[in-house]
Amino acid sequence: MAKGDDSLLKKKNKKLRKRLNSKNDSTSVSAKIAAVIAAKKRRKAGKRRICEGMCYSLPTLDDPFNDRHGKPEFKTRDSETKTTSPKEKTDHVKGKSAPSGKGTVGGSISQKPNRQTGKDANNKSHLEKENVKMDQIGDLCCDQHHDNEISDFPSKFVFWCLSAIENALRHDDAYTEGEGNSFFLDSWGLEFSKCFSTGKDLMDTSGTFATTEQIAWIVSAAADIFVRKEKQGLSLETPFLLFLVPSEKKAGQVRTVCKPLKSLGIHTVSLHPGASLDHQIQGLKSCEPEFLISTPERLLELVLLKAIDISDVSMLVIDGLNAICNAGHADAIKSIKKLISGNPTLVVFNDSNHTSIPVVRHLLTGPICRISINNSIASQSSCIVQSVQVCTSDEDKHVKSIDVLCQFWSSQNHNSNLLYILRKDVKSHKLVKTLKSMGCSTSLESDATTSVDPKRRLVTMIDLEDISTADIGMYDAIVLPSFVPTMDTYEHILTTMARQSVNGILYGFLTKRDTEHAGPLISILEQCGQEVPETLKDLHQSSNMSED
């Protein structure tokens, strides 16, 4: 071996021994010094951790929250591509490119910019952060069908709106009643999504007024449909959603829920007697709101002054109808409905009060969906009139049962259905014979083999024994020629009939043999807020006297 090769081998072995000794000797370099050396090596090599990169990058206008950690935004090879600002992305979702102003979706009700400090500055930064995500929201809207149908409701965009509303309310401490519960899991909202997808008008009988969760679901659904129409290029010159409320306090609650949707370019205006009329007129001149919240009397004043046009409203929500009627504004509700030229989707919040039935029937003329998370008899049987008559004899009961059919044919439209419920233990052949003599065909719904003469009017009848399996929700009028043997059966009929209409009426005929049902029947009528006939009270008193 040459002397030069031997010298090189010794030097190599010496380096290996030093390396091994440095690894075995833990006290040679402390952990802190080792970390500094490692960071220095990464810095010289051009490799840094994300946390170290943040120390050398500052927020910019394009990246105000430093989400990219100083890394440049990816750009395509097209040199003419222009990076859109968050505001332009918002307009892109709405299908608009013009700046905000009168006649634009993103217009503001104030003509001068407001200086924001403290909490307002935090809200502004929060909205700017949401605007950065507008491109993602546009993708959610593009995923939907391009037709006007809402069969795919609820969409991803609806859940995004619900999330934005819930986060904003909890951030401002404006929502504390449902602490810990998510809007997505609200039982009313899930039921609303099923009914809203049918395209029918809705009537809620759960309570007097809409809750915060219910308002959030409604405005999210309206925002979903509105954005779809804007994406299709449809221009709306009038408010898309009209939300009628009974008071200024309720208008403020609805306005708070709609406020987070402003980042989508959906502007909301609240009109109520608490503000001057001139101020509201000037505000409506400076913008064209997509969502309009108002009390009935103030809205009519502004419409008569031609400050607002509601002729093409697509969705009408009436909150607290009973409170509005008690305040004497029932005629104002009817006038507002006439001013809307089209066929808007209606959502009515009405309790079980019997006094508001005429107004409800004036508003909801077509098929409806009932929503109620309240299982009480009064809530489930809302807008169903109970006609209880005490007859002197079986012959009198027979005559009144026939009169009901004649009145139904003369007054009801062709979309209404009538049903007779017969008892097998009570002879009803005389009733069937009389109907046939009147030119009617009778058949039992459970008997599929029964032949029906097409030249005769059909009167549907079912046996009381089949009431548990029969679908009586399609019948607006039900006649009980002989009263049911138990009150549980009566309650079942009352709470399951007329599910698609507000014109329900239940006829019940009693005799002296039905005195044991007089007391419970009076209790049900009082729960539903309906008038108790004097003859029924006398029947109940006679039963008490006989017991004594």
Coordinates of C-alpha atoms in Angstrom, one line a residue:
M1 CA 0.0 0.0 0.0
A2 CA 1.4 3.4 -0.9
K3 CA 2.2 5.9 1.7
G4 CA -0.3 8.4 0.4
D5 CA -3.2 5.9 0.4
D6 CA -2.4 4.9 4.0
S7 CA -2.5 8.5 5.1
L8 CA -5.9 9.1 3.5
L9 CA -7.3 6.0 5.1
K10 CA -6.1 7.1 8.6
K11 CA -7.8 10.5 8.1
K12 CA -11.1 8.8 7.1
N13 CA -11.0 6.5 10.1
K14 CA -10.3 9.5 12.4
K15 CA -13.5 11.3 11.1
L16 CA -15.6 8.1 11.6
R17 CA -14.3 7.8 15.2
K18 CA -15.1 11.5 15.9
R19 CA -18.6 11.0 14.5
L20 CA -19.3 8.0 16.6
N21 CA -18.0 9.6 19.8
S22 CA -20.1 12.7 19.2
K23 CA -23.2 10.5 19.0
N24 CA -22.4 8.5 22.1
D25 CA -21.5 11.6 24.2
S26 CA -24.9 13.3 25.0
T27 CA -23.3 16.1 27.0
S28 CA -21.3 17.4 24.1
V29 CA -24.1 19.6 22.7
S30 CA -27.3 20.6 24.5
A31 CA -30.8 20.2 22.9
K32 CA -31.2 24.0 22.6
I33 CA -27.9 24.4 20.8
A34 CA -28.8 21.4 18.5
A35 CA -32.1 23.1 17.6
V36 CA -30.3 26.3 16.7
I37 CA -27.8 24.4 14.6
A38 CA -30.6 22.5 12.8
A39 CA -32.6 25.7 12.2
K40 CA -29.4 27.3 10.8
K41 CA -28.9 24.4 8.4
R42 CA -32.5 24.6 7.2
R43 CA -32.3 28.3 6.7
K44 CA -29.1 27.9 4.6
A45 CA -30.7 25.1 2.6
G46 CA -33.8 27.2 1.9
K47 CA -36.1 24.8 3.8
R48 CA -38.3 26.3 6.5
R49 CA -41.2 25.2 8.6
I50 CA -44.6 26.9 8.2
C51 CA -44.3 28.4 11.6
E52 CA -40.9 29.9 10.7
G53 CA -42.3 31.2 7.4
M54 CA -45.0 33.2 9.2
C55 CA -42.3 35.1 11.0
Y56 CA -41.0 36.4 7.7
S57 CA -44.3 37.2 6.0
L58 CA -46.8 40.0 6.6
P59 CA -50.5 40.2 5.7
T60 CA -51.3 41.8 2.4
L61 CA -54.5 43.0 0.7
D62 CA -54.7 39.8 -1.3
D63 CA -54.1 37.7 1.8
P64 CA -55.3 39.7 4.7
F65 CA -55.4 36.7 7.1
N66 CA -52.0 35.4 6.0
D67 CA -53.6 32.0 5.0
R68 CA -50.9 31.4 2.3
H69 CA -48.1 32.1 4.8
G70 CA -46.3 34.5 2.4
K71 CA -46.5 32.0 -0.5
P72 CA -47.4 33.6 -3.9
E73 CA -50.9 32.9 -5.3
F74 CA -51.0 30.4 -8.1
K75 CA -51.4 32.0 -11.5
T76 CA -52.1 30.5 -14.8
R77 CA -50.0 31.1 -17.9
D78 CA -52.6 33.6 -19.3
S79 CA -51.0 37.0 -18.5
E80 CA -54.3 38.7 -19.1
T81 CA -56.0 36.9 -16.2
K82 CA -57.1 39.3 -13.6
T83 CA -57.3 38.4 -9.9
T84 CA -60.8 39.2 -8.6
S85 CA -61.3 40.9 -5.3
P86 CA -63.7 39.6 -2.7
K87 CA -66.4 42.1 -3.6
E88 CA -66.1 41.1 -7.3
K89 CA -66.5 37.5 -6.2
T90 CA -69.6 38.3 -4.4
D91 CA -71.0 40.0 -7.5
H92 CA -70.0 36.9 -9.5
V93 CA -72.2 34.7 -7.4
K94 CA -75.1 37.0 -8.1
G95 CA -74.3 37.1 -11.8
K96 CA -73.4 40.8 -11.7
S97 CA -70.3 42.8 -12.5
A98 CA -71.4 46.4 -11.9
P99 CA -70.5 48.1 -8.7
S100 CA -72.9 48.4 -5.8
G101 CA -75.5 51.2 -6.0
K102 CA -79.1 51.7 -6.7
G103 CA -80.7 48.9 -8.7
T104 CA -77.9 46.5 -7.9
V105 CA -78.2 43.5 -5.6
G106 CA -75.3 44.5 -3.3
G107 CA -76.5 48.1 -2.9
S108 CA -76.3 49.7 0.5
I109 CA -79.1 51.7 2.1
S110 CA -76.6 54.4 3.2
Q111 CA -74.9 56.7 0.7
K112 CA -71.9 57.5 2.9
P113 CA -69.4 55.1 4.2
N114 CA -69.5 54.5 8.0
R115 CA -66.4 54.6 10.1
Q116 CA -66.1 51.4 12.1
T117 CA -64.2 51.0 15.3
G118 CA -64.2 48.4 18.1
K119 CA -66.9 45.8 17.6
D120 CA -67.8 47.2 14.1
A121 CA -64.3 46.7 12.9
N122 CA -64.4 43.1 14.1
N123 CA -67.6 42.5 12.2
K124 CA -66.1 44.1 9.1
S125 CA -63.1 41.8 9.3
H126 CA -65.4 38.9 9.8
L127 CA -67.4 39.8 6.7
E128 CA -64.2 40.2 4.7
K129 CA -63.1 36.7 5.7
E130 CA -66.5 35.4 4.5
N131 CA -66.1 37.2 1.2
V132 CA -62.8 35.5 0.6
K133 CA -64.8 32.3 0.4
M134 CA -67.3 33.5 -2.1
D135 CA -65.7 31.5 -4.9
Q136 CA -66.5 28.4 -2.9
I137 CA -70.1 29.5 -2.4
G138 CA -70.4 30.1 -6.2
D139 CA -69.3 26.5 -6.7
L140 CA -72.1 25.4 -4.3
C141 CA -74.7 27.4 -6.3
C142 CA -73.4 26.0 -9.6
D143 CA -73.8 22.4 -8.3
Q144 CA -77.6 22.9 -8.2
H145 CA -80.0 22.3 -11.0
H146 CA -80.6 25.1 -13.5
D147 CA -84.4 24.9 -13.4
N148 CA -86.7 26.7 -11.0
E149 CA -87.7 23.5 -9.2
I150 CA -86.8 23.1 -5.5
S151 CA -87.0 19.3 -5.5
D152 CA -83.4 19.1 -4.3
F153 CA -84.0 21.2 -1.2
P154 CA -82.2 21.5 1.1
S155 CA -79.1 22.1 -0.9
K156 CA -75.5 22.6 0.3
F157 CA -76.0 26.3 -0.1
V158 CA -78.9 26.2 2.4
F159 CA -76.7 24.6 5.0
W160 CA -74.0 27.1 4.3
C161 CA -76.5 29.9 5.0
L162 CA -77.6 28.2 8.2
S163 CA -74.1 27.9 9.4
A164 CA -73.3 31.6 8.6
I165 CA -76.4 32.8 10.5
E166 CA -75.8 30.6 13.5
N167 CA -72.1 31.6 13.8
A168 CA -73.0 35.3 13.5
L169 CA -75.7 35.1 16.1
R170 CA -73.6 33.2 18.6
H171 CA -70.7 35.6 17.9
D172 CA -72.8 38.6 18.8
D173 CA -74.5 36.8 21.7
A174 CA -77.9 37.3 19.9
Y175 CA -78.8 33.7 20.2
T176 CA -78.8 32.1 23.7
E177 CA -82.1 30.2 23.8
G178 CA -80.8 27.2 21.9
E179 CA -77.3 27.1 23.3
G180 CA -75.6 23.9 22.3
N181 CA -78.1 22.9 19.7
S182 CA -77.3 23.3 16.0
F183 CA -79.7 24.7 13.5
F184 CA -79.1 21.7 11.3
L185 CA -80.7 19.4 13.8
D186 CA -83.7 21.4 14.5
S187 CA -86.8 19.1 14.2
W188 CA -89.0 21.9 12.8
G189 CA -86.3 22.7 10.1
L190 CA -86.1 19.1 9.0
E191 CA -89.9 19.0 8.7
F192 CA -89.9 22.3 6.9
S193 CA -87.4 21.0 4.3
K194 CA -89.7 18.1 3.4
C195 CA -92.8 20.3 3.0
F196 CA -91.0 23.1 1.2
S197 CA -89.6 20.8 -1.4
T198 CA -93.2 20.0 -2.5
G199 CA -93.7 23.6 -3.7
K200 CA -97.0 23.9 -1.7
D201 CA -98.0 26.7 0.7
L202 CA -97.1 26.0 4.3
M203 CA -99.0 26.6 7.6
D204 CA -97.3 26.3 10.9
T205 CA -99.5 25.7 14.0
S206 CA -96.8 25.0 16.6
G207 CA -97.1 28.4 18.2
T208 CA -98.0 32.0 17.9
F209 CA -94.7 33.4 16.5
A210 CA -91.7 32.0 14.6
T211 CA -88.6 31.2 16.6
T212 CA -85.1 32.1 15.6
E213 CA -84.4 28.7 14.2
Q214 CA -87.5 28.8 12.1
I215 CA -86.7 32.2 10.7
A216 CA -83.2 31.0 9.8
W217 CA -84.5 28.1 7.9
I218 CA -87.0 30.2 6.0
V219 CA -84.5 33.0 5.0
S220 CA -81.9 30.3 4.0
A221 CA -84.5 28.7 1.7
A222 CA -85.4 32.1 0.2
A223 CA -81.7 32.9 -0.3
D224 CA -81.2 29.6 -2.1
I225 CA -83.9 30.2 -4.6
F226 CA -83.0 33.8 -5.1
V227 CA -79.3 33.0 -5.9
R228 CA -80.4 30.3 -8.3
K229 CA -82.6 32.8 -10.2
E230 CA -79.8 35.3 -10.3
K231 CA -77.4 32.7 -11.7
Q232 CA -79.9 32.0 -14.4
G233 CA -79.9 35.7 -15.4
L234 CA -83.4 36.5 -14.1
S235 CA -83.7 40.2 -13.1
L236 CA -85.9 40.9 -10.1
E237 CA -86.9 44.6 -9.7
T238 CA -89.1 44.0 -6.6
P239 CA -88.2 42.3 -3.2
F240 CA -88.0 38.6 -3.5
L241 CA -89.1 37.9 0.1
L242 CA -91.7 39.8 2.0
F243 CA -91.8 39.0 5.7
L244 CA -94.8 40.5 7.5
V245 CA -94.5 40.9 11.3
P246 CA -96.9 42.2 14.0
S247 CA -94.5 44.6 15.8
E248 CA -91.2 46.5 15.6
K249 CA -89.6 44.1 18.1
K250 CA -90.3 41.2 15.9
A251 CA -89.0 43.1 12.8
G252 CA -85.7 43.6 14.7
Q253 CA -85.4 39.9 15.4
V254 CA -86.0 38.9 11.8
R255 CA -83.5 41.6 10.6
T256 CA -80.8 40.2 12.9
V257 CA -81.2 36.8 11.4
C258 CA -81.0 38.1 7.8
K259 CA -78.0 40.3 8.5
P260 CA -75.3 37.6 7.9
L261 CA -76.7 37.1 4.4
K262 CA -75.4 40.6 3.4
S263 CA -72.1 39.0 2.4
L264 CA -74.0 37.3 -0.4
G265 CA -75.3 40.6 -1.7
I266 CA -78.7 40.0 -0.2
H267 CA -79.8 43.3 1.4
T268 CA -82.6 43.4 4.0
V269 CA -84.6 46.4 4.9
S270 CA -86.9 46.7 7.9
L271 CA -90.0 48.9 7.8
H272 CA -92.1 49.7 11.0
P273 CA -93.8 52.6 12.7
G274 CA -90.9 53.1 15.0
A275 CA -89.0 55.1 12.3
S276 CA -90.2 58.2 10.5
L277 CA -91.9 57.7 7.2
D278 CA -89.7 60.2 5.3
H279 CA -86.5 58.4 6.5
Q280 CA -87.8 55.1 5.2
I281 CA -88.8 56.6 1.9
Q282 CA -85.3 58.0 1.4
G283 CA -83.8 54.7 2.4
L284 CA -85.8 52.8 -0.2
K285 CA -84.8 55.3 -2.9
S286 CA -81.1 54.6 -2.2
C287 CA -81.4 50.8 -2.6
E288 CA -83.6 48.0 -3.8
P289 CA -83.8 45.3 -1.1
E290 CA -84.0 41.6 -1.8
F291 CA -85.6 40.8 1.5
L292 CA -88.3 43.2 3.0
I293 CA -89.5 43.0 6.6
S294 CA -92.4 45.1 7.5
T295 CA -95.5 45.6 9.6
P296 CA -98.7 45.5 7.5
E297 CA -99.9 49.0 8.2
R298 CA -96.5 50.7 7.4
L299 CA -96.1 48.6 4.2
L300 CA -99.5 49.8 2.9
E301 CA -98.6 53.4 3.6
L302 CA -95.4 53.1 1.6
V303 CA -97.1 51.2 -1.2
L304 CA -99.8 54.0 -1.5
L305 CA -96.9 56.5 -1.7
K306 CA -95.3 54.4 -4.4
A307 CA -92.1 54.2 -2.4
I308 CA -92.0 50.4 -2.8
D309 CA -93.3 47.9 -5.3
I310 CA -94.4 44.4 -4.1
S311 CA -96.2 43.2 -7.2
D312 CA -93.6 40.6 -8.1
V313 CA -92.9 39.2 -4.6
S314 CA -92.0 35.5 -4.9
M315 CA -92.3 34.4 -1.3
L316 CA -94.6 35.8 1.4
V317 CA -94.2 35.0 5.1
I318 CA -96.8 36.1 7.7
D319 CA -95.5 35.7 11.3
G320 CA -98.0 36.0 14.2
L321 CA -101.2 36.1 12.1
N322 CA -103.4 35.9 15.1
A323 CA -101.6 38.9 16.7
I324 CA -101.9 40.9 13.5
C325 CA -105.7 40.2 13.3
N326 CA -106.2 41.1 17.0
A327 CA -104.5 44.4 16.3
G328 CA -107.1 45.2 13.7
H329 CA -104.9 44.7 10.6
A330 CA -106.7 41.7 9.0
D331 CA -107.9 43.8 6.1
A332 CA -104.4 45.1 5.6
I333 CA -103.2 41.5 5.2
K334 CA -105.9 40.9 2.5
S335 CA -105.0 44.1 0.7
I336 CA -101.3 43.2 0.6
K337 CA -102.1 39.8 -0.8
K338 CA -104.1 41.4 -3.6
L339 CA -101.3 43.7 -4.5
I340 CA -99.1 40.7 -5.3
S341 CA -99.9 39.9 -8.9
G342 CA -98.2 36.5 -9.1
N343 CA -98.6 33.3 -7.1
P344 CA -96.1 33.6 -4.3
T345 CA -95.2 30.8 -2.0
L346 CA -96.9 31.4 1.4
V347 CA -95.7 30.5 4.8
V348 CA -98.2 31.4 7.6
F349 CA -97.6 31.1 11.3
N350 CA -100.9 30.7 13.0
D351 CA -101.9 29.3 16.3
S352 CA -105.0 27.3 17.1
N353 CA -107.2 30.4 17.7
H354 CA -110.5 30.0 16.0
T355 CA -110.9 33.8 15.2
S356 CA -108.2 33.9 12.5
I357 CA -109.8 31.1 10.4
P358 CA -111.5 33.4 7.9
V359 CA -108.2 35.2 7.2
V360 CA -106.3 32.0 6.8
R361 CA -108.8 30.6 4.4
H362 CA -108.6 33.8 2.4
L363 CA -104.9 33.5 2.1
L364 CA -104.4 29.8 1.6
T365 CA -106.8 28.8 -1.2
G366 CA -104.8 25.9 -2.7
P367 CA -103.3 22.7 -1.3
I368 CA -101.0 23.2 1.7
C369 CA -98.6 21.3 4.0
R370 CA -99.2 21.5 7.7
I371 CA -96.2 21.8 10.0
S372 CA -96.5 21.3 13.8
I373 CA -94.1 20.0 16.4
N374 CA -96.8 20.5 19.0
N375 CA -98.8 17.3 19.5
S376 CA -101.8 19.0 21.3
I377 CA -105.3 18.6 19.9
A378 CA -105.7 22.3 19.3
S379 CA -102.5 22.5 17.2
Q380 CA -103.1 19.4 15.1
S381 CA -106.7 20.4 14.4
S382 CA -106.1 24.1 13.6
C383 CA -108.5 25.6 11.1
I384 CA -110.9 22.6 11.4
V385 CA -114.4 23.6 12.4
Q386 CA -116.2 21.2 14.6
S387 CA -120.0 21.2 14.0
V388 CA -121.6 19.4 16.9
Q389 CA -125.4 19.0 16.8
V390 CA -127.7 17.4 19.3
C391 CA -130.6 15.7 17.6
T392 CA -134.0 14.8 19.1
S393 CA -134.3 11.5 17.4
D394 CA -132.7 9.1 14.9
E395 CA -134.9 10.5 12.2
D396 CA -133.7 14.0 12.9
K397 CA -130.1 12.8 12.8
H398 CA -130.8 11.1 9.4
V399 CA -132.3 14.3 7.9
K400 CA -129.4 16.5 9.1
S401 CA -126.8 14.0 7.7
I402 CA -128.4 14.4 4.2
D403 CA -128.6 18.2 4.6
V404 CA -124.8 18.3 5.1
L405 CA -124.2 16.6 1.8
C406 CA -126.5 19.0 -0.1
Q407 CA -124.8 22.0 1.5
F408 CA -121.4 20.6 0.6
W409 CA -122.3 20.2 -3.0
S410 CA -123.7 23.7 -3.3
S411 CA -120.9 25.6 -1.5
Q412 CA -117.6 23.7 -1.8
N413 CA -115.4 23.5 -4.9
H414 CA -114.6 20.4 -6.9
N415 CA -111.3 20.0 -5.1
S416 CA -112.9 19.2 -1.7
N417 CA -113.8 15.7 -0.7
L418 CA -116.5 14.5 1.7
L419 CA -116.5 11.2 3.7
Y420 CA -119.1 9.4 5.7
I421 CA -117.9 7.2 8.6
L422 CA -120.5 4.6 9.4
R423 CA -120.8 2.2 12.4
K424 CA -121.6 -1.4 11.8
D425 CA -123.4 -1.7 15.2
V426 CA -125.8 1.0 14.1
K427 CA -128.2 0.5 11.3
S428 CA -127.3 2.8 8.4
H429 CA -129.1 1.2 5.5
K430 CA -131.7 3.9 5.6
L431 CA -129.1 6.6 4.9
V432 CA -127.6 4.6 2.0
K433 CA -131.1 4.0 0.5
T434 CA -131.8 7.8 0.7
L435 CA -128.6 8.6 -1.0
K436 CA -129.3 6.2 -3.9
S437 CA -132.7 7.7 -4.3
M438 CA -131.0 11.1 -4.7
G439 CA -128.9 9.7 -7.7
C440 CA -125.8 9.0 -5.7
S441 CA -123.5 6.0 -5.8
T442 CA -122.1 4.8 -2.4
S443 CA -119.1 2.6 -1.9
L444 CA -116.8 1.6 1.0
E445 CA -113.2 2.7 0.5
S446 CA -112.0 -0.7 1.8
D447 CA -114.1 -2.6 -0.7
A448 CA -112.1 -2.6 -4.0
T449 CA -114.6 -4.8 -5.8
T450 CA -117.5 -2.4 -5.5
S451 CA -118.7 -1.2 -8.9
V452 CA -119.5 2.5 -9.2
D453 CA -121.9 4.0 -11.8
P454 CA -120.0 6.8 -13.5
K455 CA -123.3 8.6 -14.2
R456 CA -124.0 9.0 -10.5
R457 CA -122.3 11.1 -7.9
L458 CA -120.0 9.2 -5.7
V459 CA -120.3 9.5 -2.0
T460 CA -117.4 7.8 -0.2
M461 CA -118.1 5.8 2.9
I462 CA -115.9 3.7 5.2
D463 CA -116.5 1.6 8.2
L464 CA -115.4 2.9 11.6
E465 CA -113.4 -0.3 12.1
D466 CA -111.2 0.7 9.2
I467 CA -110.4 4.2 10.5
S468 CA -107.0 3.2 11.9
T469 CA -105.7 2.0 8.5
A470 CA -107.6 4.4 6.2
D471 CA -105.9 7.7 4.9
I472 CA -108.5 10.4 5.8
G473 CA -106.1 13.3 5.4
M474 CA -107.4 14.0 1.9
Y475 CA -111.0 14.6 3.1
D476 CA -112.0 18.2 3.9
A477 CA -115.4 17.3 5.3
I478 CA -116.2 14.2 7.4
V479 CA -119.7 13.3 8.6
L480 CA -120.4 11.1 11.7
P481 CA -124.1 10.2 11.2
S482 CA -123.8 8.1 14.5
F483 CA -121.3 9.5 17.0
V484 CA -118.2 7.4 17.6
P485 CA -118.2 5.1 20.7
T486 CA -115.0 6.5 22.2
M487 CA -113.5 10.0 22.4
D488 CA -110.1 8.6 21.4
T489 CA -111.6 7.7 18.0
Y490 CA -113.0 11.2 17.7
E491 CA -109.6 12.8 18.5
H492 CA -107.9 10.6 15.9
I493 CA -110.4 11.7 13.2
L494 CA -110.0 15.3 14.2
T495 CA -106.2 15.4 14.2
T496 CA -105.7 13.4 11.0
M497 CA -108.3 14.8 8.6
A498 CA -107.9 17.7 6.2
R499 CA -104.1 17.6 6.1
Q500 CA -103.9 19.4 2.8
S501 CA -106.5 22.1 3.3
V502 CA -107.6 24.8 5.7
N503 CA -111.3 24.2 4.9
G504 CA -111.8 21.2 7.2
I505 CA -115.1 20.6 9.0
L506 CA -116.1 17.7 11.1
Y507 CA -119.9 17.0 11.6
G508 CA -120.9 15.1 14.7
F509 CA -124.5 14.2 15.5
L510 CA -125.5 13.2 19.0
T511 CA -128.7 12.0 20.7
K512 CA -129.7 11.4 24.3
R513 CA -127.9 8.1 24.2
D514 CA -124.6 9.9 23.8
T515 CA -124.7 11.9 27.1
E516 CA -121.4 10.4 28.4
H517 CA -119.6 12.1 25.5
A518 CA -121.0 15.6 26.2
G519 CA -118.5 16.5 28.9
P520 CA -115.3 15.4 27.0
L521 CA -116.6 17.0 23.8
I522 CA -117.1 20.3 25.5
S523 CA -113.5 20.2 26.8
I524 CA -112.2 19.6 23.3
L525 CA -114.2 22.5 21.9
E526 CA -112.9 24.8 24.6
Q527 CA -109.3 23.7 24.0
C528 CA -109.6 24.5 20.3
G529 CA -111.2 27.9 21.1
Q530 CA -114.5 27.1 19.4
E531 CA -118.0 27.9 20.6
V532 CA -119.9 25.3 22.6
P533 CA -123.5 24.9 21.5
E534 CA -126.2 25.5 24.1
T535 CA -127.8 22.2 23.2
L536 CA -124.6 20.4 24.1
K537 CA -124.3 22.2 27.4
D538 CA -127.9 21.1 28.2
L539 CA -127.1 17.6 27.3
H540 CA -124.1 17.6 29.7
Q541 CA -126.2 19.1 32.5
S542 CA -128.9 16.5 32.0
S543 CA -126.3 13.7 32.3
N544 CA -125.1 15.2 35.6
M545 CA -128.6 15.4 36.9
S546 CA -129.3 11.8 36.0
E547 CA -126.1 10.7 37.8
D548 CA -127.1 12.6 41.0

